[in-house]
Short mmCIF file of C-alpha atoms in Angstrom, two decimals:
data_model
loop_
_atom_site.label_atom_id
_atom_site.label_comp_id
_atom_site.label_asym_id
_atom_site.label_seq_id
_atom_site.Cartn_x
_atom_site.Cartn_y
_atom_site.Cartn_z
CA LEU A 1 -104.17 -1.21 6.19
CA TYR A 2 -104.02 -3.84 8.75
CA GLY A 3 -101.17 -4.23 11.26
CA THR A 4 -101.20 -1.08 13.57
CA ARG A 5 -103.51 0.25 16.15
CA GLU A 6 -103.47 3.66 14.44
CA SER A 7 -104.85 2.25 11.10
CA ALA A 8 -107.48 0.22 13.03
CA ALA A 9 -108.50 3.27 15.05
CA ALA A 10 -108.70 5.41 11.90
CA THR A 11 -110.94 2.75 10.26
CA GLU A 12 -113.17 2.83 13.37
CA THR A 13 -113.54 6.58 13.31
CA ILE A 14 -114.22 6.62 9.49
CA ALA A 15 -116.78 3.89 9.90
CA ALA A 16 -118.58 5.81 12.70
CA VAL A 17 -118.68 9.14 10.77
CA HIS A 18 -119.36 8.00 7.23
CA ALA A 19 -121.07 4.60 7.25
CA THR A 20 -124.53 4.57 5.98
CA ALA A 21 -125.28 1.27 8.01
CA PRO A 22 -125.05 0.97 11.80
CA VAL A 23 -121.48 0.28 13.04
CA ALA A 24 -122.65 -3.15 14.29
CA ALA A 25 -123.20 -4.09 10.51
CA ILE A 26 -119.43 -3.70 9.87
CA ALA A 27 -118.33 -4.89 13.37
CA PRO A 28 -116.76 -8.15 12.01
CA GLN A 29 -114.42 -6.07 9.62
CA LEU A 30 -113.59 -3.73 12.53
CA ALA A 31 -112.83 -6.66 14.76
CA ARG A 32 -110.52 -8.09 12.16
CA HIS A 33 -108.73 -4.79 11.98
CA PHE A 34 -108.13 -4.63 15.67
CA GLU A 35 -107.25 -8.23 15.99
CA GLU A 36 -104.59 -7.87 13.30
CA ALA A 37 -103.41 -4.75 15.25
CA LYS A 38 -103.07 -6.82 18.47
CA SER A 39 -105.63 -4.62 20.14
CA THR A 40 -107.53 -7.55 21.86
CA GLY A 41 -109.97 -5.49 23.91
CA LYS A 42 -111.18 -3.62 20.87
CA ALA A 43 -111.43 -6.78 18.84
CA ILE A 44 -113.49 -8.53 21.61
CA HIS A 45 -115.83 -5.44 21.69
CA TYR A 46 -116.60 -5.60 18.04
CA LEU A 47 -116.92 -9.33 17.87
CA HIS A 48 -119.43 -9.01 20.66
CA GLN A 49 -121.39 -6.40 18.71
CA ALA A 50 -121.32 -8.67 15.65
CA GLY A 51 -122.57 -11.62 17.61
CA GLU A 52 -125.47 -9.58 19.22
CA ARG A 53 -126.54 -8.37 15.72
CA ALA A 54 -126.41 -12.01 14.45
CA VAL A 55 -128.58 -13.12 17.40
CA SER A 56 -131.18 -10.36 16.64
CA LEU A 57 -131.35 -11.66 13.02
CA SER A 58 -131.46 -15.32 14.20
CA ALA A 59 -128.36 -16.05 12.06
CA TYR A 60 -126.98 -18.69 14.26
CA GLN A 61 -124.00 -19.87 12.03
CA GLU A 62 -122.73 -16.22 12.18
CA VAL A 63 -123.40 -16.08 16.02
CA ARG A 64 -121.30 -19.21 16.42
CA THR A 65 -118.47 -17.78 14.22
CA HIS A 66 -118.26 -14.33 15.95
CA LEU A 67 -118.72 -15.53 19.58
CA THR A 68 -116.21 -18.45 19.25
CA ARG A 69 -113.67 -16.04 17.99
CA GLU A 70 -114.53 -13.62 20.85
CA LEU A 71 -114.17 -16.41 23.47
CA ALA A 72 -110.72 -17.43 22.00
CA LEU A 73 -109.43 -13.90 22.30
CA LEU A 74 -110.99 -13.44 25.75
CA LEU A 75 -109.11 -16.50 27.07
CA THR A 76 -105.78 -14.93 26.04
CA LEU A 77 -106.37 -12.17 28.64
CA PRO A 78 -105.15 -12.52 32.13
CA ASP A 79 -107.51 -14.40 34.46
CA SER A 80 -109.61 -11.99 36.46
CA PRO A 81 -113.16 -11.61 37.86
CA GLU A 82 -114.10 -9.49 34.91
CA ARG A 83 -112.82 -11.91 32.47
CA ALA A 84 -114.85 -14.72 34.21
CA GLU A 85 -118.06 -12.55 34.15
CA HIS A 86 -117.57 -11.84 30.45
CA GLU A 87 -116.96 -15.53 29.75
CA LEU A 88 -120.12 -16.47 31.55
CA ASP A 89 -122.25 -14.15 29.28
CA LEU A 90 -120.47 -15.62 26.26
CA GLN A 91 -121.00 -19.31 27.34
CA LEU A 92 -124.69 -18.63 27.81
CA SER A 93 -125.03 -17.10 24.30
CA LEU A 94 -122.86 -19.74 22.70
CA GLY A 95 -124.90 -22.55 24.29
CA TRP A 96 -128.03 -21.61 22.48
CA ALA A 97 -126.27 -20.93 19.25
CA TRP A 98 -124.57 -24.43 19.36
CA MET A 99 -127.95 -26.02 20.12
CA ALA A 100 -129.49 -24.50 16.92
CA SER A 101 -126.71 -26.34 14.99
CA GLU A 102 -127.30 -29.63 13.31
CA SER A 103 -124.10 -31.37 14.40
CA ALA A 104 -122.81 -29.45 17.50
CA VAL A 105 -125.23 -30.13 20.35
CA ILE A 106 -122.44 -31.48 22.55
CA GLU A 107 -120.79 -28.21 22.37
CA SER A 108 -124.00 -26.70 23.77
CA ARG A 109 -123.88 -29.00 26.85
CA GLU A 110 -120.23 -27.97 27.41
CA ALA A 111 -121.04 -24.36 27.20
CA TYR A 112 -123.93 -24.56 29.82
CA THR A 113 -121.82 -26.73 32.04
CA ARG A 114 -119.02 -24.24 31.97
CA ALA A 115 -121.60 -21.41 32.55
CA ILE A 116 -122.84 -23.13 35.73
CA GLU A 117 -119.24 -23.44 36.94
CA LEU A 118 -118.63 -19.73 36.31
CA CYS A 119 -121.86 -18.78 38.14
CA ARG A 120 -120.53 -20.50 41.26
CA GLN A 121 -116.97 -19.22 40.67
CA THR A 122 -118.02 -15.54 40.24
CA GLY A 123 -120.76 -15.66 42.77
CA LYS A 124 -123.12 -14.39 40.03
CA THR A 125 -125.95 -16.58 41.27
CA SER A 126 -128.56 -14.57 39.46
CA GLU A 127 -127.55 -16.26 36.17
CA LEU A 128 -127.59 -19.79 37.73
CA PRO A 129 -131.40 -20.42 37.02
CA ARG A 130 -130.84 -19.55 33.38
CA ALA A 131 -127.74 -21.74 33.06
CA VAL A 132 -129.35 -24.73 34.79
CA GLY A 133 -132.54 -24.25 32.71
CA MET A 134 -130.65 -24.17 29.37
CA LEU A 135 -128.68 -27.27 30.37
CA GLN A 136 -132.18 -28.82 30.94
CA THR A 137 -133.09 -27.90 27.42
CA TYR A 138 -129.97 -29.65 26.13
CA HIS A 139 -130.75 -32.86 27.90
CA TYR A 140 -134.37 -32.65 26.61
CA VAL A 141 -133.20 -32.07 23.02
CA ALA A 142 -130.73 -34.92 23.41
CA GLY A 143 -133.58 -37.21 24.48
CA ASP A 144 -132.49 -37.71 28.15
CA CYS A 145 -135.82 -36.74 29.52
CA LEU A 146 -135.24 -38.16 33.07
CA ARG A 147 -132.19 -35.88 33.56
CA ALA A 148 -134.08 -33.11 31.93
CA LEU A 149 -136.86 -33.59 34.44
CA GLU A 150 -134.22 -33.36 37.42
CA LEU A 151 -132.87 -30.17 35.92
CA ALA A 152 -136.38 -28.64 35.38
CA LYS A 153 -137.16 -29.24 39.05
CA GLU A 154 -133.79 -27.59 40.04
CA ALA A 155 -134.57 -24.55 37.78
CA LEU A 156 -137.91 -24.14 39.33
CA HIS A 157 -136.54 -24.34 42.74
CA LEU A 158 -133.87 -21.79 41.96
CA GLY A 159 -136.63 -19.52 40.66
CA GLN A 160 -138.68 -19.82 43.76
CA GLN A 161 -135.63 -19.14 45.95
CA ALA A 162 -134.96 -15.97 44.01
CA GLU A 163 -138.64 -15.05 44.38
CA ASP A 164 -138.63 -14.09 40.60
CA PRO A 165 -142.06 -14.68 38.87
CA MET A 166 -140.45 -14.92 35.44
CA LEU A 167 -138.00 -17.64 36.70
CA VAL A 168 -140.77 -19.52 38.39
CA ALA A 169 -142.86 -19.34 35.28
CA ALA A 170 -139.89 -20.56 33.18
CA GLY A 171 -139.44 -23.43 35.60
CA HIS A 172 -143.07 -24.47 35.29
CA TRP A 173 -142.75 -24.24 31.42
CA ARG A 174 -139.73 -26.63 31.54
CA LEU A 175 -141.50 -29.08 33.85
CA GLY A 176 -144.58 -28.93 31.59
CA PHE A 177 -142.98 -29.83 28.29
CA THR A 178 -140.81 -32.47 29.85
CA ARG A 179 -143.70 -34.13 31.56
CA PHE A 180 -145.69 -34.04 28.32
CA THR A 181 -142.85 -35.97 26.71
CA LEU A 182 -142.93 -38.50 29.58
CA ALA A 183 -146.73 -38.86 28.80
CA GLU A 184 -147.67 -37.34 32.15
CA HIS A 185 -150.30 -35.23 30.38
CA THR A 186 -152.48 -34.16 33.37
CA ALA A 187 -149.26 -33.11 35.28
CA ALA A 188 -147.91 -31.42 32.23
CA ARG A 189 -151.12 -29.29 31.76
CA ALA A 190 -150.93 -28.18 35.47
CA HIS A 191 -147.45 -26.74 34.93
CA LEU A 192 -148.27 -25.35 31.46
CA LYS A 193 -151.27 -23.49 32.96
CA GLN A 194 -148.86 -21.64 35.27
CA ILE A 195 -146.85 -20.11 32.42
CA SER A 196 -150.09 -19.27 30.51
CA ALA A 197 -151.46 -17.49 33.58
CA TYR A 198 -148.34 -15.37 33.97
CA TYR A 199 -147.36 -14.66 30.36
CA GLN A 200 -148.05 -11.47 28.52
CA PRO A 201 -146.64 -10.74 24.97
CA GLU A 202 -144.58 -7.84 26.30
CA HIS A 203 -142.57 -10.42 28.24
CA HIS A 204 -141.36 -11.87 24.94
CA HIS A 205 -137.81 -10.39 24.77
CA ALA A 206 -137.04 -11.09 28.43
CA PHE A 207 -138.25 -14.68 28.10
CA VAL A 208 -136.24 -15.23 24.84
CA SER A 209 -133.11 -14.10 26.68
CA LEU A 210 -133.86 -16.36 29.53
CA CYS A 211 -135.16 -19.47 27.66
CA GLY A 212 -134.01 -19.13 23.90
CA SER A 213 -137.56 -19.22 22.73
CA ASP A 214 -140.95 -17.87 23.79
CA PRO A 215 -142.52 -19.97 26.52
CA GLY A 216 -145.95 -18.39 26.21
CA ALA A 217 -146.51 -19.70 22.69
CA SER A 218 -144.62 -22.96 23.48
CA ALA A 219 -146.86 -23.61 26.51
CA LEU A 220 -149.96 -23.27 24.28
CA ALA A 221 -148.51 -25.76 21.79
CA TYR A 222 -147.58 -28.33 24.30
CA ASP A 223 -150.97 -27.96 26.02
CA ALA A 224 -152.75 -28.49 22.75
CA CYS A 225 -151.01 -31.71 22.26
CA SER A 226 -151.70 -32.72 25.87
CA LEU A 227 -155.37 -31.92 25.33
CA TRP A 228 -155.54 -34.31 22.30
CA CYS A 229 -153.94 -37.07 24.22
CA LEU A 230 -156.42 -36.60 27.06
CA GLY A 231 -159.33 -36.77 24.59
CA TYR A 232 -160.24 -33.12 23.93
CA PRO A 233 -159.77 -32.82 20.24
CA GLU A 234 -161.72 -29.52 19.50
CA GLN A 235 -159.94 -27.69 22.44
CA ALA A 236 -156.65 -29.06 21.10
CA VAL A 237 -157.16 -27.65 17.63
CA GLN A 238 -158.44 -24.31 18.95
CA GLN A 239 -155.37 -24.01 21.26
CA SER A 240 -152.86 -25.02 18.55
CA GLN A 241 -154.39 -22.27 16.24
CA GLU A 242 -153.82 -19.73 19.07
CA ALA A 243 -150.22 -20.98 19.48
CA LEU A 244 -149.54 -20.51 15.71
CA ALA A 245 -151.14 -17.14 15.66
CA LEU A 246 -149.10 -15.89 18.62
CA ALA A 247 -145.86 -17.32 17.19
CA ARG A 248 -146.44 -15.61 13.90
CA GLU A 249 -147.23 -12.33 15.64
CA LEU A 250 -143.94 -12.53 17.66
CA ASN A 251 -142.05 -13.38 14.48
CA HIS A 252 -139.06 -14.99 16.36
CA SER A 253 -137.53 -17.80 14.35
CA PRO A 254 -136.83 -20.36 17.11
CA THR A 255 -140.27 -19.87 18.50
CA LEU A 256 -141.90 -20.22 15.08
CA ALA A 257 -139.88 -23.47 14.49
CA GLU A 258 -140.90 -24.92 17.84
CA ILE A 259 -144.67 -24.08 17.35
CA HIS A 260 -144.68 -25.46 13.80
CA HIS A 261 -143.02 -28.66 15.11
CA MET A 262 -145.49 -29.10 18.08
CA ALA A 263 -148.81 -27.35 17.28
CA GLY A 264 -148.35 -27.88 13.48
CA CYS A 265 -146.50 -31.17 12.64
CA LEU A 266 -146.99 -33.26 15.77
CA LEU A 267 -150.68 -32.39 16.42
CA SER A 268 -151.42 -32.78 12.69
CA SER A 269 -149.74 -36.17 12.78
CA MET A 270 -151.76 -37.40 15.78
CA ARG A 271 -154.92 -36.11 14.14
CA ARG A 272 -153.89 -37.89 10.87
CA ASP A 273 -154.50 -34.61 8.99
CA ALA A 274 -151.99 -35.08 6.08
CA GLN A 275 -152.61 -31.75 4.47
CA SER A 276 -152.03 -29.72 7.62
CA LEU A 277 -148.95 -31.88 8.35
CA GLN A 278 -147.61 -31.12 4.84
CA GLU A 279 -148.14 -27.44 5.21
CA SER A 280 -146.56 -27.21 8.71
CA ALA A 281 -143.65 -29.31 7.66
CA ASP A 282 -143.04 -27.18 4.51
CA GLU A 283 -143.17 -24.01 6.66
CA LEU A 284 -140.90 -25.56 9.29
CA MET A 285 -138.33 -26.51 6.68
CA GLN A 286 -138.42 -23.08 5.24
CA TRP A 287 -137.70 -21.37 8.53
CA ALA A 288 -135.05 -23.91 9.44
CA GLY A 289 -133.30 -23.56 6.16
CA ASP A 290 -133.42 -19.75 6.08
CA LYS A 291 -131.96 -19.48 9.57
CA GLY A 292 -129.39 -22.36 9.51
CA MET A 293 -131.22 -24.13 12.31
#
């Protein structure tokens, strides 16, 4: 059945008319048909659908597989502004998918660095705060907190220049968790309060697209740990419980993993509460294992 555009198109039509599942569910098979038929544009289209569906399911190994194939096909097309814009979107999505991998964090840095280059090349500066912010997350995860601090300041500045409240809030969130890690707890709380004052649960999807996880729940978790370090144990426990409740309500795997790590494992460790630590660690391992994080 493979090998011709006609057979690939026929498969596409049959799938659209007769499939009981959404076309996105069989997008990988359709992409393979069109790739074999040398119909690169259609193959790219369906790989993108497959990647988006995998993102919605937090299936990061599948995201990496589909989007890496899509990028390889995209780069076979002639260079053009349209190709550059498409690559920019892909690099931003791939960066987060690589960061969720156990052994490919360097690929994440390369994806975000390339995304910043493409923002400047295409003039699509609206995506620059997101690209800089996600590169900041890479350096934070990699343990380079001084570089992460510089990039967090740049991301906040870009958000302020754009006069975009969501970008400004995300910038304060990045500065907050980075300053917490540098043991600047009072300064961290000042930034984290900015995101908590702005955030509403209906912002969740927009923030996940911008930041990779939910800053509202994250800010509560980091603030809980800061409160403990500053000598407010009861407030710390109450806030950690609020963070965990919000994360469970949002039901977003990367957010749940982050909150279990901070408001669960880290705070329980600081409190020397072995039972709570065990429970949070078990739940964290369950989520990480199920989602390939």
